Tab-separated table of C-alpha atoms in Angstrom:
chain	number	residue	atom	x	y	z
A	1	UNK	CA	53.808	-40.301	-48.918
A	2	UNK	CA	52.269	-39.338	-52.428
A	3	UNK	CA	49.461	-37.317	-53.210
A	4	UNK	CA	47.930	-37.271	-56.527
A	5	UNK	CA	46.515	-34.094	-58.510
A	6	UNK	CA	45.584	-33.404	-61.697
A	7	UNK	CA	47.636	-30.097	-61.960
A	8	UNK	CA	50.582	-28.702	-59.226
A	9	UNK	CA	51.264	-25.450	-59.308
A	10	UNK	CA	55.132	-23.908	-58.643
A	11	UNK	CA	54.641	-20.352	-57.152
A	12	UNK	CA	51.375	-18.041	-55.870
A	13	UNK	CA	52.244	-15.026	-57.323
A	14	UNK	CA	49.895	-13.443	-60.062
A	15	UNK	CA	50.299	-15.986	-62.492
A	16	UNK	CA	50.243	-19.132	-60.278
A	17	UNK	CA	46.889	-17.649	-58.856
A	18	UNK	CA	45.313	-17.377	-61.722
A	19	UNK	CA	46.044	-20.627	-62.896
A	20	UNK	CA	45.308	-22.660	-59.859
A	21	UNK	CA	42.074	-20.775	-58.900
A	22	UNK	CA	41.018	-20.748	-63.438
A	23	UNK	CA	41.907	-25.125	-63.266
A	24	UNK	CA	39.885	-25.404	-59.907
A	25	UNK	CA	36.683	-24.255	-61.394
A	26	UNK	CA	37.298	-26.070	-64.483
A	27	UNK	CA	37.172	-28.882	-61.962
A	28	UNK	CA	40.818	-29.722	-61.610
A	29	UNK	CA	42.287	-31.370	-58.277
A	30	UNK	CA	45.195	-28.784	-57.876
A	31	UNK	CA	47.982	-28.173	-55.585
A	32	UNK	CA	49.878	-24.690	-55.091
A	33	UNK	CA	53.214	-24.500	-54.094
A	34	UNK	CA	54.312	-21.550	-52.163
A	35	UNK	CA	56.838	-21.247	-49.472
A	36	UNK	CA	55.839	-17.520	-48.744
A	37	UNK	CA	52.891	-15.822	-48.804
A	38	UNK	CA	49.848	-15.836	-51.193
A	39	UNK	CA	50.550	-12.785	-53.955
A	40	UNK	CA	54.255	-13.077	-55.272
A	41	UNK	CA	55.974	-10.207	-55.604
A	42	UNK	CA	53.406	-8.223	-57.044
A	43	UNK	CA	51.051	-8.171	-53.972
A	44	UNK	CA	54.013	-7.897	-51.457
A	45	UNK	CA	56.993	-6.427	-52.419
A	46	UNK	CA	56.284	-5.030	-56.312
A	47	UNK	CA	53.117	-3.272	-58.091
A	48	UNK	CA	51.144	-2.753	-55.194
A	49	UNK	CA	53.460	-1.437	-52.476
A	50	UNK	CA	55.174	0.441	-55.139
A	51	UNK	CA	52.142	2.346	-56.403
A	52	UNK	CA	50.888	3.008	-52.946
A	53	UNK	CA	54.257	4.940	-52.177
A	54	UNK	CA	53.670	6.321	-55.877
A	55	UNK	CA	49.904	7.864	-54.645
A	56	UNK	CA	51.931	9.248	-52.038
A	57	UNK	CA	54.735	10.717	-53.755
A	58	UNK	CA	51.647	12.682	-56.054
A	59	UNK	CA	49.991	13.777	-52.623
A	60	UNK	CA	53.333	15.416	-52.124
A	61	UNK	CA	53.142	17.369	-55.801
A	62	UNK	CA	49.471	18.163	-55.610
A	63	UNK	CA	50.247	20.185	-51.886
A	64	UNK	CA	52.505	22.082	-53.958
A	65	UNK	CA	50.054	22.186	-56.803
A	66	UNK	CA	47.277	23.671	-54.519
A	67	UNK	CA	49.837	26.434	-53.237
A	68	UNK	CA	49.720	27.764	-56.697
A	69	UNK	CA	46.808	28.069	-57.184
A	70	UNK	CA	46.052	29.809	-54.586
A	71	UNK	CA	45.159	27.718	-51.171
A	72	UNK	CA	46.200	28.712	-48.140
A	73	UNK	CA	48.385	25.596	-46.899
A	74	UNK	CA	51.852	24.733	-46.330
A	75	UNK	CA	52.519	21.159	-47.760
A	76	UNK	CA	53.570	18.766	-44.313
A	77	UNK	CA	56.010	16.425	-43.072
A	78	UNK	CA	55.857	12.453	-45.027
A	79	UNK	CA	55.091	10.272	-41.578
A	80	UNK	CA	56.968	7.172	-42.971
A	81	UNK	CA	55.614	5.171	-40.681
A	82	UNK	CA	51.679	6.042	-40.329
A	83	UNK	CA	52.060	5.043	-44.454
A	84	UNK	CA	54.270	2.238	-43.846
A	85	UNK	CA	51.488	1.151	-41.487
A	86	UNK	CA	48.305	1.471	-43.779
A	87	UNK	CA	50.229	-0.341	-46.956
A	88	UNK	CA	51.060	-3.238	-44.890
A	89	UNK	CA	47.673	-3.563	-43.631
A	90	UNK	CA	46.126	-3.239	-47.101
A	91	UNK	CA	48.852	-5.831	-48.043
A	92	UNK	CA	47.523	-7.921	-45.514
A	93	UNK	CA	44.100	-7.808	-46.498
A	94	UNK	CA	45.166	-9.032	-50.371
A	95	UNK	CA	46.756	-11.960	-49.032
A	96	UNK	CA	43.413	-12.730	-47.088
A	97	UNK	CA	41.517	-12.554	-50.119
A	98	UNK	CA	43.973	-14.742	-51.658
A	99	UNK	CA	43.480	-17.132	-49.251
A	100	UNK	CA	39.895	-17.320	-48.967
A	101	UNK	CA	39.559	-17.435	-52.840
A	102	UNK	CA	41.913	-20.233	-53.095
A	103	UNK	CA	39.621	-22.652	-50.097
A	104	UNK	CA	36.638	-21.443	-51.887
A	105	UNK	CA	37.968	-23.129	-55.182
A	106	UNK	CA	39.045	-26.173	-53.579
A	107	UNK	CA	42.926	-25.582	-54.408
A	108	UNK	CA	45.017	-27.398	-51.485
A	109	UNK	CA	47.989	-25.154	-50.494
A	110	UNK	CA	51.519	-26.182	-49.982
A	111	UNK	CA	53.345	-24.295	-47.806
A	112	UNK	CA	56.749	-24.881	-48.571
A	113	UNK	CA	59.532	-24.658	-51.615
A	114	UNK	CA	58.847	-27.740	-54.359
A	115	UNK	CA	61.090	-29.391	-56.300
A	116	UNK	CA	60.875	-31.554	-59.519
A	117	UNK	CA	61.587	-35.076	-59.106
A	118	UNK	CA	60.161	-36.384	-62.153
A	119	UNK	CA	57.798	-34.849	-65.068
A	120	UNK	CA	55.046	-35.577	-62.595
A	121	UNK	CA	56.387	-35.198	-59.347
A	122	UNK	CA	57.127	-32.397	-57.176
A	123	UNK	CA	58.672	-32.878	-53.602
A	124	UNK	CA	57.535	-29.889	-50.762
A	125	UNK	CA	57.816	-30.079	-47.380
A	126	UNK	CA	58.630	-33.859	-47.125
A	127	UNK	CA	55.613	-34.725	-49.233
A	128	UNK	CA	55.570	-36.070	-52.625
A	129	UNK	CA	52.991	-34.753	-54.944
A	130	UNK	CA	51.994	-35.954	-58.425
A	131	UNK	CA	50.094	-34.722	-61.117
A	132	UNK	CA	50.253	-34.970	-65.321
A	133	UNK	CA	50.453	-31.526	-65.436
A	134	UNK	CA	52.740	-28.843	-64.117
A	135	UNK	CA	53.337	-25.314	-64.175
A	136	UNK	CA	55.823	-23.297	-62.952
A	137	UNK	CA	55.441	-19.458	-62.317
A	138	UNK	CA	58.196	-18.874	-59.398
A	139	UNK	CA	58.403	-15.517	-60.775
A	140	UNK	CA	61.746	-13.426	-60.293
A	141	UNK	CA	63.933	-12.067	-58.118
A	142	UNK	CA	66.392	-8.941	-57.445
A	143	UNK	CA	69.454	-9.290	-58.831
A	144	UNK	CA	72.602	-9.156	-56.785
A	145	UNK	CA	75.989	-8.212	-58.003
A	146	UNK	CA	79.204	-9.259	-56.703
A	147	UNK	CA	81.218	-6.394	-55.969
A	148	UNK	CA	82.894	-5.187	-53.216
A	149	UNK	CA	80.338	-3.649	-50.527
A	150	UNK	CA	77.093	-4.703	-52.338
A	151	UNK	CA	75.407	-6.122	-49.042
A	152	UNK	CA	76.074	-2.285	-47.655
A	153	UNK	CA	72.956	-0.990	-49.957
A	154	UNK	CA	69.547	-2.382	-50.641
A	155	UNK	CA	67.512	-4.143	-53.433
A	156	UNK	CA	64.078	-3.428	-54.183
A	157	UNK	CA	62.820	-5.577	-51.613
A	158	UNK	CA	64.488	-3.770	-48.904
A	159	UNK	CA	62.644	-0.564	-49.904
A	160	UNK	CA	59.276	-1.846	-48.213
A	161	UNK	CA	60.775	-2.836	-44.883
A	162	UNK	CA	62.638	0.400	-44.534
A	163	UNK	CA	61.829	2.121	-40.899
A	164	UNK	CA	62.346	6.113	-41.949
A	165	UNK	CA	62.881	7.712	-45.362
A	166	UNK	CA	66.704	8.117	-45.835
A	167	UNK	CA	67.741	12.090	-46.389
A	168	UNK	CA	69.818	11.041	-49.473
A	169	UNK	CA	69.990	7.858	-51.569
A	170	UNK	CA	72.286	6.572	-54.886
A	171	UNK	CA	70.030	4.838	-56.537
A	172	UNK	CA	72.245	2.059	-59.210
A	173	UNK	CA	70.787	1.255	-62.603
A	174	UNK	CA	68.347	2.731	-65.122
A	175	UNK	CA	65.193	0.464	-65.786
A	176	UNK	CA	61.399	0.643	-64.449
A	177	UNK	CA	62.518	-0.053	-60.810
A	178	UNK	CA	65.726	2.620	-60.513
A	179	UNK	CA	63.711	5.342	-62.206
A	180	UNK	CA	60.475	4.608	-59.925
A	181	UNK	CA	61.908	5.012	-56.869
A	182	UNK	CA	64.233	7.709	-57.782
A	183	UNK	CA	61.410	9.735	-58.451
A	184	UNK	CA	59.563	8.459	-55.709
A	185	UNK	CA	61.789	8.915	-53.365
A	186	UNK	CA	62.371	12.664	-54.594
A	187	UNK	CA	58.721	13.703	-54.325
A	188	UNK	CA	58.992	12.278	-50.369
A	189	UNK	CA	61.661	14.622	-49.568
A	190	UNK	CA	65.189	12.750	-50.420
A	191	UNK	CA	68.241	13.593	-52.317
A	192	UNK	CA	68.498	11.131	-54.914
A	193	UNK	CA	71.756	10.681	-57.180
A	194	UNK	CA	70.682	8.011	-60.257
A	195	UNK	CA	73.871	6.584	-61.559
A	196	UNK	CA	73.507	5.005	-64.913
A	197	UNK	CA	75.163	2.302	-67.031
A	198	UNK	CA	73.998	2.518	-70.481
A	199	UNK	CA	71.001	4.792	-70.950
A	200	UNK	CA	67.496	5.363	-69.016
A	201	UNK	CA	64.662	3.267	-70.035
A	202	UNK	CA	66.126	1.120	-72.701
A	203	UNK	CA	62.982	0.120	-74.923
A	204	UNK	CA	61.486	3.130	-74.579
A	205	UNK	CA	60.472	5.662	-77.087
A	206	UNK	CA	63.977	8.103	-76.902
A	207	UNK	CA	62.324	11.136	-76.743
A	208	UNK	CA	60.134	10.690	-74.690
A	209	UNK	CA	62.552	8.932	-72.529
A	210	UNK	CA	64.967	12.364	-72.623
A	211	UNK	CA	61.729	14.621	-71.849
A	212	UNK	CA	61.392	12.745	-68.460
A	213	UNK	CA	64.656	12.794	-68.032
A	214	UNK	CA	65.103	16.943	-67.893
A	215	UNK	CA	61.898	16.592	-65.556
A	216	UNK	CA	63.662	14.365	-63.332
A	217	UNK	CA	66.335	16.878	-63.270
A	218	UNK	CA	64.590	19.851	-62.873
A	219	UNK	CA	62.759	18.235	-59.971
A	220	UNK	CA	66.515	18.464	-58.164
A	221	UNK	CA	67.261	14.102	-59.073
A	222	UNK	CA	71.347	14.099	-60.020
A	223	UNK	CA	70.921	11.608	-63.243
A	224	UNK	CA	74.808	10.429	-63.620
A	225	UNK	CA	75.167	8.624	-66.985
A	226	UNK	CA	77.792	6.289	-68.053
A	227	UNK	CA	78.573	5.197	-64.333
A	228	UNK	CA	80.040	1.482	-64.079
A	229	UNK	CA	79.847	1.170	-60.131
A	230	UNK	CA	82.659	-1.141	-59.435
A	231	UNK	CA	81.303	-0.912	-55.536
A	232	UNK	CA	81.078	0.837	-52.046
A	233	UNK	CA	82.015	1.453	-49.440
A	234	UNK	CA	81.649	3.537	-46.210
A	235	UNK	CA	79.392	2.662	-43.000
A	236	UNK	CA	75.761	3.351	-42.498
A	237	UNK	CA	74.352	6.713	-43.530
A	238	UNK	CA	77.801	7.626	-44.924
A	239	UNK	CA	78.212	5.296	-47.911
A	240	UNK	CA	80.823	6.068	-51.132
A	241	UNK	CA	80.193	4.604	-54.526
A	242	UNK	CA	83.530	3.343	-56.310
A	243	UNK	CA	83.132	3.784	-60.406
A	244	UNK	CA	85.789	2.397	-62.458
A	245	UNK	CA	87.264	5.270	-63.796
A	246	UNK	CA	88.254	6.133	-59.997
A	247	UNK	CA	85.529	8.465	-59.395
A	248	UNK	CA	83.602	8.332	-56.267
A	249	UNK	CA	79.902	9.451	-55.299
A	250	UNK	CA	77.906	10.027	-52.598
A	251	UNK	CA	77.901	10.153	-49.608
A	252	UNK	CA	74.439	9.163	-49.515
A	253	UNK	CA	72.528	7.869	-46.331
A	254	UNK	CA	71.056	4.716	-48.090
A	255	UNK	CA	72.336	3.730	-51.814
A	256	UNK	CA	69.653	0.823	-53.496
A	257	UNK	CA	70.951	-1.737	-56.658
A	258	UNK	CA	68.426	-1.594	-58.926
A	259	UNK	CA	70.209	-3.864	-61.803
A	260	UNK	CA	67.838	-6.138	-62.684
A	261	UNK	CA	65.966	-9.235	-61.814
A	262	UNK	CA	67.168	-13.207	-62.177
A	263	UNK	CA	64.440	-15.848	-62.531
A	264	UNK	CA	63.799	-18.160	-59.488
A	265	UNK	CA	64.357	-20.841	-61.828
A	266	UNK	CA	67.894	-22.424	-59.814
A	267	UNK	CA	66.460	-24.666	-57.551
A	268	UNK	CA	63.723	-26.341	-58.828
A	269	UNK	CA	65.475	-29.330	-60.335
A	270	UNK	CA	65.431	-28.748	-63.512
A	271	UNK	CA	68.525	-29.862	-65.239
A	272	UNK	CA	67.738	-33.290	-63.707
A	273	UNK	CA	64.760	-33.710	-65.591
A	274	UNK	CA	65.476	-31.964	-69.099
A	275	UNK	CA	63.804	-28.258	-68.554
A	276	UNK	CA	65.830	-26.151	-70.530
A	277	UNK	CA	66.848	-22.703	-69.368
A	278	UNK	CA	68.710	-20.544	-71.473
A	279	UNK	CA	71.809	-18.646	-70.563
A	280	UNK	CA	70.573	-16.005	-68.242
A	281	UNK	CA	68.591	-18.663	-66.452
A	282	UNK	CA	64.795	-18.018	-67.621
A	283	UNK	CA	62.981	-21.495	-68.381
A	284	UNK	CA	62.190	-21.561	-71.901
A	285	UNK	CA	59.256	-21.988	-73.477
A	286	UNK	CA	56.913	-22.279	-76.905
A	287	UNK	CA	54.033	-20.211	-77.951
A	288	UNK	CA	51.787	-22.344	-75.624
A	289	UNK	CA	53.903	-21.953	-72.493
A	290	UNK	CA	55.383	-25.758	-73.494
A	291	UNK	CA	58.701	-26.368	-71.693
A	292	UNK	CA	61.214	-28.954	-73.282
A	293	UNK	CA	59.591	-31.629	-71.072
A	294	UNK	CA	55.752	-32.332	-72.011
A	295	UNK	CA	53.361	-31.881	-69.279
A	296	UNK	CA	55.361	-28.883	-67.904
A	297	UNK	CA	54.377	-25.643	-68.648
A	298	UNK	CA	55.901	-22.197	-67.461
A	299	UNK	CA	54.571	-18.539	-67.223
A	300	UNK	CA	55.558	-15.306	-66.202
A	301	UNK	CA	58.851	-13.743	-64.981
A	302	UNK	CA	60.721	-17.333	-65.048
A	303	UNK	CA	60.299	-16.717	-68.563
A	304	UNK	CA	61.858	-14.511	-70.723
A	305	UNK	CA	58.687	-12.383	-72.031
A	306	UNK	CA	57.729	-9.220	-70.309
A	307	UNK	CA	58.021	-8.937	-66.935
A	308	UNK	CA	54.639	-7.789	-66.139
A	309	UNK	CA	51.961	-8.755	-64.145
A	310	UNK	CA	49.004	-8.378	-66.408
A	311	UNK	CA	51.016	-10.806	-69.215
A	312	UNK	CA	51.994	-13.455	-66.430
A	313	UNK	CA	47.965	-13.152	-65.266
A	314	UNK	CA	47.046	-13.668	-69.608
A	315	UNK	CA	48.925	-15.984	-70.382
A	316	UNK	CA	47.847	-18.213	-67.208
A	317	UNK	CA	44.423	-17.902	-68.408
A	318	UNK	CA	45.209	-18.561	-72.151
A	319	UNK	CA	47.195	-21.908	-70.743
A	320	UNK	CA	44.488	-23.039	-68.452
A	321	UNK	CA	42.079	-23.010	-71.544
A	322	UNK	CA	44.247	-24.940	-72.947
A	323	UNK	CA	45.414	-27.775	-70.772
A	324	UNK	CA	41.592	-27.700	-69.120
A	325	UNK	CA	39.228	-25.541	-70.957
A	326	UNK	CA	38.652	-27.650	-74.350
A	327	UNK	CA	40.497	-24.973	-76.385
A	328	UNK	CA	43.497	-27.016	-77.514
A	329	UNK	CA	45.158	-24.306	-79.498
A	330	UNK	CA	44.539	-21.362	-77.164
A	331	UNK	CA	47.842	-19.314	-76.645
A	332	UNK	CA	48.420	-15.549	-75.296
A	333	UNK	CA	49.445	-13.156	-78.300
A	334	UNK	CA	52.455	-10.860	-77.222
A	335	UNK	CA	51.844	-8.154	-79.279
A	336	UNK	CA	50.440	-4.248	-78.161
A	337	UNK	CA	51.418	-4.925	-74.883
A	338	UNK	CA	50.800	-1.824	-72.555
A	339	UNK	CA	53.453	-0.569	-69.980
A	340	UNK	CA	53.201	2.157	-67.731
A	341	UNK	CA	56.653	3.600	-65.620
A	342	UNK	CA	55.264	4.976	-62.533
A	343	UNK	CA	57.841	7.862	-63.168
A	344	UNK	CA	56.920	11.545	-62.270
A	345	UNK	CA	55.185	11.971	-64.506
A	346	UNK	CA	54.723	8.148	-65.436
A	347	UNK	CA	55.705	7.141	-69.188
A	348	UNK	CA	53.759	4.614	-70.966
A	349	UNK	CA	53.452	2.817	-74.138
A	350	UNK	CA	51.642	-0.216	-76.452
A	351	UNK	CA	53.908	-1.721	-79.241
A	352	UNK	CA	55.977	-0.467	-80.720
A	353	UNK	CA	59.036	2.258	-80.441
A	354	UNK	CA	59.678	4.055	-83.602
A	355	UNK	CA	62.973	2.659	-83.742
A	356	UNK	CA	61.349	-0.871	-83.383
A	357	UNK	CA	58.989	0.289	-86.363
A	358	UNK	CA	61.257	1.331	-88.990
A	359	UNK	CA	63.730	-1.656	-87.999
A	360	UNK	CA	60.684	-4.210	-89.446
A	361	UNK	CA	58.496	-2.117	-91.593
A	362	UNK	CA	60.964	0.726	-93.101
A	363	UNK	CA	59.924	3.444	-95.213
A	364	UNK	CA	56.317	2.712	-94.382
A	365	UNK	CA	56.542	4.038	-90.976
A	366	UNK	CA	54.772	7.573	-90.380
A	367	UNK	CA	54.965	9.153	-87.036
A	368	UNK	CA	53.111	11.906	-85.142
A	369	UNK	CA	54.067	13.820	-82.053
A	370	UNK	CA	52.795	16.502	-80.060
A	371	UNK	CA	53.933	18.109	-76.830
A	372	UNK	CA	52.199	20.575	-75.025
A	373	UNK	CA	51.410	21.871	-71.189
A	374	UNK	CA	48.533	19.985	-69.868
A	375	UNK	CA	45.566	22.151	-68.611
A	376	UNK	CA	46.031	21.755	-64.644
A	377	UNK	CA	49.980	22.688	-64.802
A	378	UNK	CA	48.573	25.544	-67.571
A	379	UNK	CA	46.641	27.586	-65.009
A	380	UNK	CA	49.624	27.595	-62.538
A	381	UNK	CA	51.888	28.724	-65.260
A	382	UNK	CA	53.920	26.006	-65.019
A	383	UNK	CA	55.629	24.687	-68.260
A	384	UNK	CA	56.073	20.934	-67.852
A	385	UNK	CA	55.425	18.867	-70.740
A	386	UNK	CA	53.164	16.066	-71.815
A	387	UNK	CA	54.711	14.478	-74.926
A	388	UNK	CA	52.498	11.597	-77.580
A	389	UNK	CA	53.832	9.699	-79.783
A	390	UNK	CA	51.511	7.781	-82.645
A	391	UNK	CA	53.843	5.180	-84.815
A	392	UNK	CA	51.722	4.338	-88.009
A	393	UNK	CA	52.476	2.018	-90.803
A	394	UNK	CA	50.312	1.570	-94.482
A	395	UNK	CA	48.109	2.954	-96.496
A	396	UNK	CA	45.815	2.858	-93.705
A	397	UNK	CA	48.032	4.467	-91.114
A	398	UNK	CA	47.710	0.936	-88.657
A	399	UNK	CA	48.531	2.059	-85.412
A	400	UNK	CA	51.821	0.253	-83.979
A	401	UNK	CA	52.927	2.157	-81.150
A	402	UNK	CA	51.620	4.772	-79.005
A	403	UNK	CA	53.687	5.965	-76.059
A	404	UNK	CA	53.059	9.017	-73.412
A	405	UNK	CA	54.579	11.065	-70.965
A	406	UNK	CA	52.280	12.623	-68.549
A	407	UNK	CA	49.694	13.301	-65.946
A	408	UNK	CA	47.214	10.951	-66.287
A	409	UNK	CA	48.498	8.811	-68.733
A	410	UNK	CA	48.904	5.577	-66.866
A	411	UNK	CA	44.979	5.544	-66.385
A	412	UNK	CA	44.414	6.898	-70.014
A	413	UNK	CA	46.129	4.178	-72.222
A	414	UNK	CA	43.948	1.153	-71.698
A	415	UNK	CA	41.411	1.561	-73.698
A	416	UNK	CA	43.951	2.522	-76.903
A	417	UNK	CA	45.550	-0.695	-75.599
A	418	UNK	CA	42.270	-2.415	-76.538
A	419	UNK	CA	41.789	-0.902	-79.862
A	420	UNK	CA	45.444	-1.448	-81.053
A	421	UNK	CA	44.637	-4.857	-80.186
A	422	UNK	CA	41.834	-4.928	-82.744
A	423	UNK	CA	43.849	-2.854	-85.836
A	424	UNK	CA	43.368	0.567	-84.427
A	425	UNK	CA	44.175	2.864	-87.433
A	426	UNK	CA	44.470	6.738	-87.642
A	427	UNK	CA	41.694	7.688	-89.570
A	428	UNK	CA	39.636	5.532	-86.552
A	429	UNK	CA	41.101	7.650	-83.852
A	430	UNK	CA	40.220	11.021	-85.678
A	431	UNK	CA	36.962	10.207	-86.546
A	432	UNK	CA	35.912	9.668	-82.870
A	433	UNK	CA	34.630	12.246	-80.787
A	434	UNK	CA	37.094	13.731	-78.424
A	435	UNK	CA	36.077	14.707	-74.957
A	436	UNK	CA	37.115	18.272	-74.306
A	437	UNK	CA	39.275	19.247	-72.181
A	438	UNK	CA	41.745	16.253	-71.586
A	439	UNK	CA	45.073	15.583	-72.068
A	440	UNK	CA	43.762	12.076	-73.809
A	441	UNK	CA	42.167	14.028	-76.498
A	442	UNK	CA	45.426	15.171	-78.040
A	443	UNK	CA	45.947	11.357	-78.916
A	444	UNK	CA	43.338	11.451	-81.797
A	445	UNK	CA	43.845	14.582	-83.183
A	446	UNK	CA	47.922	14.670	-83.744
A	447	UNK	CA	48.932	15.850	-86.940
C-alpha cells in the first residue's frame, strides 16, 4: 500500500514539529514520522526536564539565600519523587498539545520508525508513503562508548527515569550536559566528582569558563581534569572508575557518561539512496538545508550545526518558506547565535569568543570585561562573581560576542541576541538608558 503526500516528515522533535505543523497551514498534505512520542528529546528527555530539575536545584540555593538574610527557616529534604511526579505530568501535558496541534493542522501521524526507499519514498510500519519532498530531523542521541563496564552507569536519558537522587555520582565528560547536571545534582544534595578529558566548556569564552569553574568548586563539585576513563567497574552503589594512567575514582553510588551525542542518522537508508553523511555520521547539508539528493532536506541535530533547539525550530521555518512559502531563497543565517549553560550560575553567550574574534578579524578586536558581586549575593555578603564579556571589532566597535556568567543571565541575553542580530555596536549600547539596579545594566556601560 502507498500513500501519497506532498511533504513526509522523519522525526517529531522540535524541528520536525515545526515543519510539519508551518507546511500544513501552507496547505501541504504531510505525514510525520515518529516512532516515539510527539516532542523529541527536547520535550521528553532534554531542555524541558532538564530545566525543571534546574528551577529546582535554584529553590535549593534561594532556601539558603533566605537564611542569610535573615528568615527564620531551615532549607528541607528534595522529595525526588513528588518532583519526579509533577515534571512527568507537565511532560505529559506538552505531548497533548502536540498532539492536538498536529490534528488541528491536518498533519497525519505515523507511528512508527521510516525508512528511505527512494528520494520519494519512505517505508513505516508496513506502509509505503510518498511525497516530492522530504525532511529529515531525527535529531540525536547519547553517545555510548565501548569500554569495559559502560552499561554499569547512565546516559543522559537515564537521568529522568531515575527513582531517588543517588548520594554521590562521577559524572564523565565536560560539555553543556556533564556540567548541567553536575551542578544540578550538587544543589539537590549529591556528591558529584566531574572527571574531564580535555577542558570544561570547549567554545566557551575561557575566562569565564574558569570563573564557573572555582564556583563549581567552591560549591563542594570535585572537577578532575585530564581524566581519560578507560572504564568501571564495581556493582551498584559502589562503582570504581578505571583512568588510563592506573588511577581509580569513586566509589560513587551512580556514575553518568556524558560524552557526547551521535546523530540518529544510521538507519534511515541513506547510503542506498546517495545522502551523504560525513565521518562522524551527521547528514550533510547546504545553506538551504539541501542534502546531496534533491527533494531531501535535513535540519537540526542530524546535522552538524548547533545542537540547539531554537536553531533546529529556525531553520525549519526558514526551509518551509522555502519549499512552500513562495520565498525561494529563504535560508536560516547561523550567525549571533545565543546559548545559555544551565550551570550554577548558568553561562551564556551570542557569537563570538574572543579567541574566535582575533582568529578572523586580528588586531581590530577590542574587548571589555567587568566582574563584580551582583546586588542580591551583595547584601548577604557573599562574594560570588558575575563576569561580562563585550568582543568589539571597527571603528564602530560592532558587537561580535557577548558572553555572561551569572544570576539572571539566561533570561537577560535575548534581547542583546536581537540587537547583535541587527549590527549592535558599542556606542548603541551606551547610549541607551540603563535600568538601575540590575545586573543587565553592567552590559552597556563596560569600559
Amino acid at each position: 500500500m502507498t500513500r501519497d503526500f506532498d511533504l513526509i516528515v522523519l522525526g517529531a522533535g522540535s524541528g520536525g514539529l515545526t515543519v510539519a505543523q508551518r507546511a500544513a497551514r501552507y496547505g501541504a498534505r504531510v505525514a510525520l514520522v515518529e516512532p516515539g512520542p510527539p516532542g523529541g528529546t527536547c520535550a521528553n528527555l532534554g531542555c524541558v526536564p532538564k530545566k525543571a530539575l534546574w528551577f529546582a536545584a535554584q529553590l535549593a540555593h534561594a532556601q539558603a539565600l533566605a537564611v542569610e538574610y535573615g528568615f527564620d527557616l531551615t532549607p528541607g529534604r528534595f522529595d525526588w519523587n513528588h518532583f519526579r511526579l509533577l515534571r512527568d505530568r507537565y511532560i505529559e501535558g506538552i505531548r497533548a498539545r502536540y498532539t492536538e496541534r498536529l490534528r488541528e493542522a491536518g498533519v497525519t501521524w505515523v507511528g512508527a520508525a521510516g525508512r528511505l526507499l527512494a528520494r520519494d519514498t519512505v517505508q513505516a510500519g508496513g506502509t509505503h508513503y510518498r511525497a516530492p519532498q522530504i525532511v529529515i530531523a531525527t535529531g540525536a542521541r547519547p553517545r555510548r562508548l565501548r569500554l569495559p563496564g559502560f552499561e554499569l552507569g547512565m546516559v543522559s536519558d537515564d537521568v529522568f527515569s531515575m527513582r531517588a537522587l543517588p548520594r554521590s555520582i562521577g559524572i564523565v565528560g565536560g560539555g553543556y550536559v556533564a556540567t548541567e547536571f553536575a551542578c544540578l545534582l550538587r544543589a539537590l544534595g549529591c556528591e558529584v566528582e566531574l572527571l574531564i578529558r580535555k577542558q570544561l566548556l570547549d567554545g566557551f569564552d575561557a575566562e569565564l569558563v574558569q570563573a564557573l569553574s572555582a564556583q563549581m568548586r567552591a560549591q563542594g563539585i570535585r572537577i578532575t581534569p585530564q581524566s581519560n576513563v578507560s572504564g568501571a567497574r564495581g556493582e551498584a552503589g559502589a562503582l570504581l572508575l578505571d583512568d588510563v594512567r592506573g588511577a581509580a575514582h569513586g566509589p560513587y553510588e551512580a556514575v553518568l557518561w556524558a560524552v557526547g551525542r551521535v546523530p540518529n542518522s544510521d538507519a534511515l537508508g541513506l547510503e542506498e539512496i546517495g545522502v551523504a553523511r560525513d565521518g562522524k555520521g551527521f547528514v550533510q547539508v547546504d545553506a538551504h538545508q539541501n542534502t546531496t539528493v534533491p527533494g531531501i532536506s535535513a535540519i537540526g541535530d542530524v546535522t552538524d550545526g548547533p545542537a540547539l533547539t531554537p536553531v533546529a525550530v529556525s531553520a525549519g521555518y526558514a526551509l518551509v518558506e522555502r519549499l512552500f512559502g513562495g520565498q525561494p531563497e529563504a535560508s536560516f543565517d547561523y550567525q549571533a547565535i545565543p546559548t545559555v549553560v544551565f550551570a550554577d550560575p548558568p553561562l551564556g553567550k551570542i557569537g563570538l569568543t574572543e579567541e574566535q574574534a582575533r582568529a578572523s578579524y586580528g588586531d581590530a578586536v577590542a574587548v571589555y570585561s567587568k566582574r563584580f558581586v551582583p546586588l542580591q549575593f551583595a547584601v548577604a555578603e557573599r562574594r560570588e562573581p558575575t563576569v561580562m564579556k563585550l568582543v568589539c571589532t571597527g571603528d564602530d566597535e560592532r558587537v561580535l560576542g557577548l558572553h555572561a556568567l551569572g544570576p539572571g543571565v539566561d533570561e537577560m541575553l535575548q534581547g542583546f541576541a536581537v540587537a547583535m542580530r541587527r549590527g549592535l555596536t558599542r556606542r548603541e549600547l551606551r547610549s541607551a538608558v540603563a535600568i538601575h539596579p540590575t545586573s543587565s545594566e553592567e552590559l552597556l556601560l563596560m569600559h
